[in-house]
């Protein structure tokens, strides 16, 4: 096994950007949904909470999209964000089942 570290390269930007765009959006939706269910007053929090959840998606998505470039390869970005999506949507599904 080689001990040489993989150097970050600019040629990986397309795969990372695509992972952050596609999977980052899904992750932002799941996290916003979790906040909607687990936040103050639950899912029926009123008009202000609905508006807040809608606006919460953009900064979450932008945060994921900006941090995706810290992955060494696009494959790692896809795998880690895919696992994060599966976990977040699984947790959202469990919360919805237990609270409805």
Tab-separated table of N, CA and C in Angstrom:
chain	number	residue	atom	x	y	z
A	1	UNK	N	0.837	-1.175	0.000
A	1	UNK	CA	0.000	0.000	0.000
A	1	UNK	C	0.886	1.243	0.000
A	2	UNK	N	0.595	2.150	-0.847
A	2	UNK	CA	1.397	3.358	-0.984
A	2	UNK	C	1.053	4.357	0.119
A	3	UNK	N	2.070	5.025	0.626
A	3	UNK	CA	1.846	6.043	1.657
A	3	UNK	C	1.745	7.428	1.060
A	4	UNK	N	1.828	7.510	-0.245
A	4	UNK	CA	1.737	8.805	-0.905
A	4	UNK	C	0.301	9.311	-0.855
A	5	UNK	N	0.137	10.543	-0.434
A	5	UNK	CA	-1.206	11.122	-0.317
A	5	UNK	C	-1.682	11.638	-1.666
A	6	UNK	N	-2.966	11.541	-1.895
A	6	UNK	CA	-3.545	12.043	-3.139
A	6	UNK	C	-3.581	13.560	-3.067
A	7	UNK	N	-3.074	14.183	-4.084
A	7	UNK	CA	-3.029	15.634	-4.126
A	7	UNK	C	-4.352	16.177	-4.649
A	8	UNK	N	-4.824	17.246	-4.037
A	8	UNK	CA	-6.047	17.887	-4.527
A	8	UNK	C	-5.780	18.498	-5.892
A	9	UNK	N	-6.694	18.273	-6.817
A	9	UNK	CA	-6.506	18.766	-8.170
A	9	UNK	C	-7.752	19.494	-8.638
A	10	UNK	N	-7.547	20.482	-9.471
A	10	UNK	CA	-8.674	21.260	-9.975
A	10	UNK	C	-9.510	20.482	-10.981
A	11	UNK	N	-9.000	19.375	-11.489
A	11	UNK	CA	-9.773	18.607	-12.465
A	11	UNK	C	-10.935	17.875	-11.809
A	12	UNK	N	-10.973	17.811	-10.499
A	12	UNK	CA	-12.049	17.128	-9.787
A	12	UNK	C	-13.238	18.038	-9.486
A	13	UNK	N	-13.182	19.281	-9.881
A	13	UNK	CA	-14.223	20.226	-9.484
A	13	UNK	C	-15.592	19.863	-10.046
A	14	UNK	N	-15.654	19.309	-11.253
A	14	UNK	CA	-16.956	19.034	-11.858
A	14	UNK	C	-17.715	17.959	-11.084
A	15	UNK	N	-17.064	16.859	-10.746
A	15	UNK	CA	-17.713	15.789	-9.993
A	15	UNK	C	-18.131	16.238	-8.602
A	16	UNK	N	-17.283	17.027	-7.964
A	16	UNK	CA	-17.617	17.534	-6.630
A	16	UNK	C	-18.774	18.521	-6.688
A	17	UNK	N	-18.754	19.390	-7.685
A	17	UNK	CA	-19.835	20.360	-7.833
A	17	UNK	C	-21.158	19.659	-8.102
A	18	UNK	N	-21.133	18.656	-8.937
A	18	UNK	CA	-22.347	17.901	-9.240
A	18	UNK	C	-22.865	17.175	-8.001
A	19	UNK	N	-21.969	16.589	-7.218
A	19	UNK	CA	-22.367	15.917	-5.978
A	19	UNK	C	-22.978	16.910	-5.002
A	20	UNK	N	-22.352	18.063	-4.857
A	20	UNK	CA	-22.875	19.078	-3.948
A	20	UNK	C	-24.198	19.649	-4.399
A	21	UNK	N	-24.374	19.771	-5.707
A	21	UNK	CA	-25.624	20.320	-6.226
A	21	UNK	C	-26.776	19.333	-6.061
A	22	UNK	N	-26.569	18.115	-6.490
A	22	UNK	CA	-27.643	17.114	-6.468
A	22	UNK	C	-27.897	16.599	-5.051
A	23	UNK	N	-26.861	16.069	-4.432
A	23	UNK	CA	-27.037	15.477	-3.114
A	23	UNK	C	-27.142	16.536	-2.018
A	24	UNK	N	-26.543	17.692	-2.244
A	24	UNK	CA	-26.677	18.780	-1.278
A	24	UNK	C	-28.103	19.278	-1.192
A	25	UNK	N	-28.801	19.325	-2.324
A	25	UNK	CA	-30.194	19.752	-2.323
A	25	UNK	C	-31.066	18.757	-1.561
A	26	UNK	N	-30.850	17.476	-1.813
A	26	UNK	CA	-31.607	16.452	-1.092
A	26	UNK	C	-31.347	16.509	0.402
A	27	UNK	N	-30.097	16.708	0.777
A	27	UNK	CA	-29.752	16.798	2.194
A	27	UNK	C	-30.387	18.030	2.833
A	28	UNK	N	-30.399	19.140	2.121
A	28	UNK	CA	-31.035	20.352	2.639
A	28	UNK	C	-32.541	20.145	2.825
A	29	UNK	N	-33.173	19.452	1.894
A	29	UNK	CA	-34.604	19.165	2.031
A	29	UNK	C	-34.885	18.293	3.252
A	30	UNK	N	-34.075	17.255	3.441
A	30	UNK	CA	-34.276	16.355	4.573
A	30	UNK	C	-34.049	17.075	5.894
A	31	UNK	N	-33.006	17.893	5.980
A	31	UNK	CA	-32.736	18.614	7.219
A	31	UNK	C	-33.803	19.652	7.516
A	32	UNK	N	-34.313	20.297	6.482
A	32	UNK	CA	-35.408	21.239	6.669
A	32	UNK	C	-36.674	20.517	7.130
A	33	UNK	N	-36.917	19.346	6.577
A	33	UNK	CA	-38.064	18.546	7.011
A	33	UNK	C	-37.932	18.093	8.450
A	34	UNK	N	-36.722	17.727	8.860
A	34	UNK	CA	-36.505	17.350	10.256
A	34	UNK	C	-36.764	18.518	11.190
A	35	UNK	N	-36.328	19.707	10.787
A	35	UNK	CA	-36.599	20.880	11.613
A	35	UNK	C	-38.099	21.170	11.661
A	36	UNK	N	-38.790	20.956	10.552
A	36	UNK	CA	-40.238	21.200	10.528
A	36	UNK	C	-40.961	20.279	11.509
A	37	UNK	N	-40.550	19.019	11.578
A	37	UNK	CA	-41.208	18.066	12.461
A	37	UNK	C	-40.760	18.209	13.910
A	38	UNK	N	-39.477	18.469	14.133
A	38	UNK	CA	-38.939	18.468	15.489
A	38	UNK	C	-38.813	19.859	16.101
A	39	UNK	N	-39.015	20.905	15.307
A	39	UNK	CA	-38.889	22.270	15.800
A	39	UNK	C	-40.072	22.677	16.666
A	40	UNK	N	-40.077	23.928	17.076
A	40	UNK	CA	-41.156	24.416	17.936
A	40	UNK	C	-42.531	24.237	17.296
A	41	UNK	N	-43.492	23.770	18.063
A	41	UNK	CA	-44.898	23.564	17.652
A	41	UNK	C	-45.077	22.446	16.626
A	42	UNK	N	-44.059	21.643	16.373
A	42	UNK	CA	-44.211	20.516	15.466
A	42	UNK	C	-44.480	20.928	14.033
A	43	UNK	N	-45.116	20.046	13.289
A	43	UNK	CA	-45.359	20.298	11.872
A	43	UNK	C	-46.427	21.367	11.653
A	44	UNK	N	-47.290	21.558	12.624
A	44	UNK	CA	-48.364	22.558	12.497
A	44	UNK	C	-47.978	23.862	13.170
A	45	UNK	N	-46.806	24.360	12.901
A	45	UNK	CA	-46.288	25.550	13.557
A	45	UNK	C	-46.849	26.856	13.054
A	46	UNK	N	-47.620	26.847	12.009
A	46	UNK	CA	-48.190	28.084	11.493
A	46	UNK	C	-47.427	28.608	10.292
A	47	UNK	N	-47.913	29.739	9.771
A	47	UNK	CA	-47.368	30.320	8.551
A	47	UNK	C	-45.923	30.767	8.672
A	48	UNK	N	-45.546	31.300	9.836
A	48	UNK	CA	-44.176	31.768	10.012
A	48	UNK	C	-43.174	30.632	9.958
A	49	UNK	N	-43.534	29.499	10.511
A	49	UNK	CA	-42.622	28.355	10.511
A	49	UNK	C	-42.487	27.776	9.108
A	50	UNK	N	-43.574	27.755	8.371
A	50	UNK	CA	-43.523	27.258	6.994
A	50	UNK	C	-42.587	28.133	6.164
A	51	UNK	N	-42.711	29.424	6.330
A	51	UNK	CA	-41.850	30.355	5.598
A	51	UNK	C	-40.387	30.185	6.004
A	52	UNK	N	-40.146	30.012	7.303
A	52	UNK	CA	-38.781	29.822	7.784
A	52	UNK	C	-38.175	28.548	7.211
A	53	UNK	N	-38.952	27.456	7.185
A	53	UNK	CA	-38.449	26.194	6.633
A	53	UNK	C	-38.125	26.329	5.159
A	54	UNK	N	-38.937	27.089	4.454
A	54	UNK	CA	-38.678	27.294	3.031
A	54	UNK	C	-37.345	28.032	2.842
A	55	UNK	N	-37.109	29.062	3.647
A	55	UNK	CA	-35.886	29.842	3.511
A	55	UNK	C	-34.676	29.150	4.122
A	56	UNK	N	-34.890	28.132	4.947
A	56	UNK	CA	-33.790	27.391	5.549
A	56	UNK	C	-33.063	26.516	4.535
A	57	UNK	N	-33.741	26.116	3.493
A	57	UNK	CA	-33.143	25.216	2.500
A	57	UNK	C	-31.949	25.861	1.799
A	58	UNK	N	-32.052	27.124	1.436
A	58	UNK	CA	-30.976	27.777	0.677
A	58	UNK	C	-29.645	27.834	1.427
A	59	UNK	N	-29.609	28.281	2.692
A	59	UNK	CA	-28.298	28.291	3.362
A	59	UNK	C	-27.746	26.892	3.643
A	60	UNK	N	-28.617	25.926	3.897
A	60	UNK	CA	-28.137	24.557	4.097
A	60	UNK	C	-27.510	24.019	2.817
A	61	UNK	N	-28.196	24.250	1.705
A	61	UNK	CA	-27.697	23.796	0.414
A	61	UNK	C	-26.378	24.488	0.066
A	62	UNK	N	-26.317	25.793	0.302
A	62	UNK	CA	-25.088	26.537	0.015
A	62	UNK	C	-23.941	26.071	0.906
A	63	UNK	N	-24.241	25.734	2.156
A	63	UNK	CA	-23.204	25.229	3.050
A	63	UNK	C	-22.630	23.912	2.571
A	64	UNK	N	-23.495	23.006	2.157
A	64	UNK	CA	-23.025	21.715	1.640
A	64	UNK	C	-22.231	21.929	0.358
A	65	UNK	N	-22.737	22.784	-0.506
A	65	UNK	CA	-22.068	23.031	-1.781
A	65	UNK	C	-20.693	23.672	-1.580
A	66	UNK	N	-20.542	24.483	-0.552
A	66	UNK	CA	-19.233	25.104	-0.323
A	66	UNK	C	-18.253	24.139	0.348
A	67	UNK	N	-18.759	23.207	1.151
A	67	UNK	CA	-17.874	22.270	1.851
A	67	UNK	C	-17.515	21.030	1.028
A	68	UNK	N	-18.196	20.833	-0.089
A	68	UNK	CA	-17.958	19.631	-0.896
A	68	UNK	C	-16.545	19.624	-1.496
A	69	UNK	N	-15.918	20.768	-1.608
A	69	UNK	CA	-14.582	20.837	-2.202
A	69	UNK	C	-13.490	20.374	-1.237
A	70	UNK	N	-13.852	20.091	-0.002
A	70	UNK	CA	-12.882	19.573	0.961
A	70	UNK	C	-12.649	18.071	0.795
A	71	UNK	N	-13.506	17.398	0.049
A	71	UNK	CA	-13.295	15.979	-0.230
A	71	UNK	C	-12.116	15.819	-1.187
A	72	UNK	N	-11.375	14.751	-1.031
A	72	UNK	CA	-10.204	14.521	-1.888
A	72	UNK	C	-10.594	14.135	-3.307
A	73	UNK	N	-11.651	13.344	-3.465
A	73	UNK	CA	-12.061	12.908	-4.802
A	73	UNK	C	-13.574	13.067	-4.935
A	74	UNK	N	-14.056	13.141	-6.163
A	74	UNK	CA	-15.509	13.200	-6.358
A	74	UNK	C	-16.216	11.948	-5.855
A	75	UNK	N	-15.572	10.797	-5.958
A	75	UNK	CA	-16.184	9.561	-5.486
A	75	UNK	C	-16.456	9.630	-3.983
A	76	UNK	N	-15.514	10.144	-3.235
A	76	UNK	CA	-15.728	10.299	-1.790
A	76	UNK	C	-16.870	11.263	-1.507
A	77	UNK	N	-16.956	12.334	-2.274
A	77	UNK	CA	-18.048	13.296	-2.088
A	77	UNK	C	-19.389	12.620	-2.336
A	78	UNK	N	-19.485	11.853	-3.420
A	78	UNK	CA	-20.734	11.160	-3.738
A	78	UNK	C	-21.092	10.141	-2.661
A	79	UNK	N	-20.098	9.383	-2.205
A	79	UNK	CA	-20.373	8.347	-1.207
A	79	UNK	C	-20.767	8.941	0.145
A	80	UNK	N	-20.023	9.925	0.617
A	80	UNK	CA	-20.338	10.519	1.919
A	80	UNK	C	-21.665	11.281	1.891
A	81	UNK	N	-21.892	12.047	0.844
A	81	UNK	CA	-23.164	12.782	0.759
A	81	UNK	C	-24.331	11.833	0.513
A	82	UNK	N	-24.093	10.764	-0.217
A	82	UNK	CA	-25.145	9.755	-0.394
A	82	UNK	C	-25.511	9.102	0.922
A	83	UNK	N	-24.501	8.770	1.725
A	83	UNK	CA	-24.764	8.190	3.048
A	83	UNK	C	-25.467	9.194	3.958
A	84	UNK	N	-25.070	10.463	3.876
A	84	UNK	CA	-25.733	11.494	4.679
A	84	UNK	C	-27.194	11.654	4.263
A	85	UNK	N	-27.456	11.583	2.963
A	85	UNK	CA	-28.836	11.656	2.468
A	85	UNK	C	-29.662	10.479	2.952
A	86	UNK	N	-29.101	9.280	2.840
A	86	UNK	CA	-29.823	8.090	3.292
A	86	UNK	C	-30.133	8.171	4.779
A	87	UNK	N	-29.168	8.630	5.564
A	87	UNK	CA	-29.381	8.767	7.008
A	87	UNK	C	-30.433	9.826	7.323
A	88	UNK	N	-30.330	10.979	6.681
A	88	UNK	CA	-31.262	12.072	6.959
A	88	UNK	C	-32.681	11.712	6.537
A	89	UNK	N	-32.835	11.107	5.359
A	89	UNK	CA	-34.179	10.730	4.928
A	89	UNK	C	-34.726	9.567	5.746
A	90	UNK	N	-33.861	8.651	6.186
A	90	UNK	CA	-34.294	7.580	7.074
A	90	UNK	C	-34.766	8.127	8.412
A	91	UNK	N	-34.032	9.086	8.952
A	91	UNK	CA	-34.425	9.715	10.205
A	91	UNK	C	-35.721	10.503	10.029
A	92	UNK	N	-35.857	11.195	8.918
A	92	UNK	CA	-37.093	11.932	8.641
A	92	UNK	C	-38.280	10.982	8.550
A	93	UNK	N	-38.094	9.859	7.886
A	93	UNK	CA	-39.163	8.859	7.786
A	93	UNK	C	-39.545	8.329	9.161
A	94	UNK	N	-38.545	8.045	10.005
A	94	UNK	CA	-38.817	7.535	11.353
A	94	UNK	C	-39.532	8.575	12.209
A	95	UNK	N	-39.133	9.821	12.097
A	95	UNK	CA	-39.778	10.898	12.865
A	95	UNK	C	-41.220	11.072	12.416
A	96	UNK	N	-41.441	11.059	11.118
A	96	UNK	CA	-42.807	11.212	10.608
A	96	UNK	C	-43.703	10.069	11.073
A	97	UNK	N	-43.176	8.851	11.073
A	97	UNK	CA	-43.989	7.705	11.539
A	97	UNK	C	-44.307	7.799	13.015
A	98	UNK	N	-43.321	8.229	13.802
A	98	UNK	CA	-43.537	8.254	15.251
A	98	UNK	C	-44.386	9.443	15.695
A	99	UNK	N	-44.425	10.515	14.927
A	99	UNK	CA	-45.141	11.711	15.368
A	99	UNK	C	-46.503	11.886	14.699
A	100	UNK	N	-46.847	11.052	13.724
A	100	UNK	CA	-48.155	11.240	13.089
A	100	UNK	C	-49.195	10.323	13.658
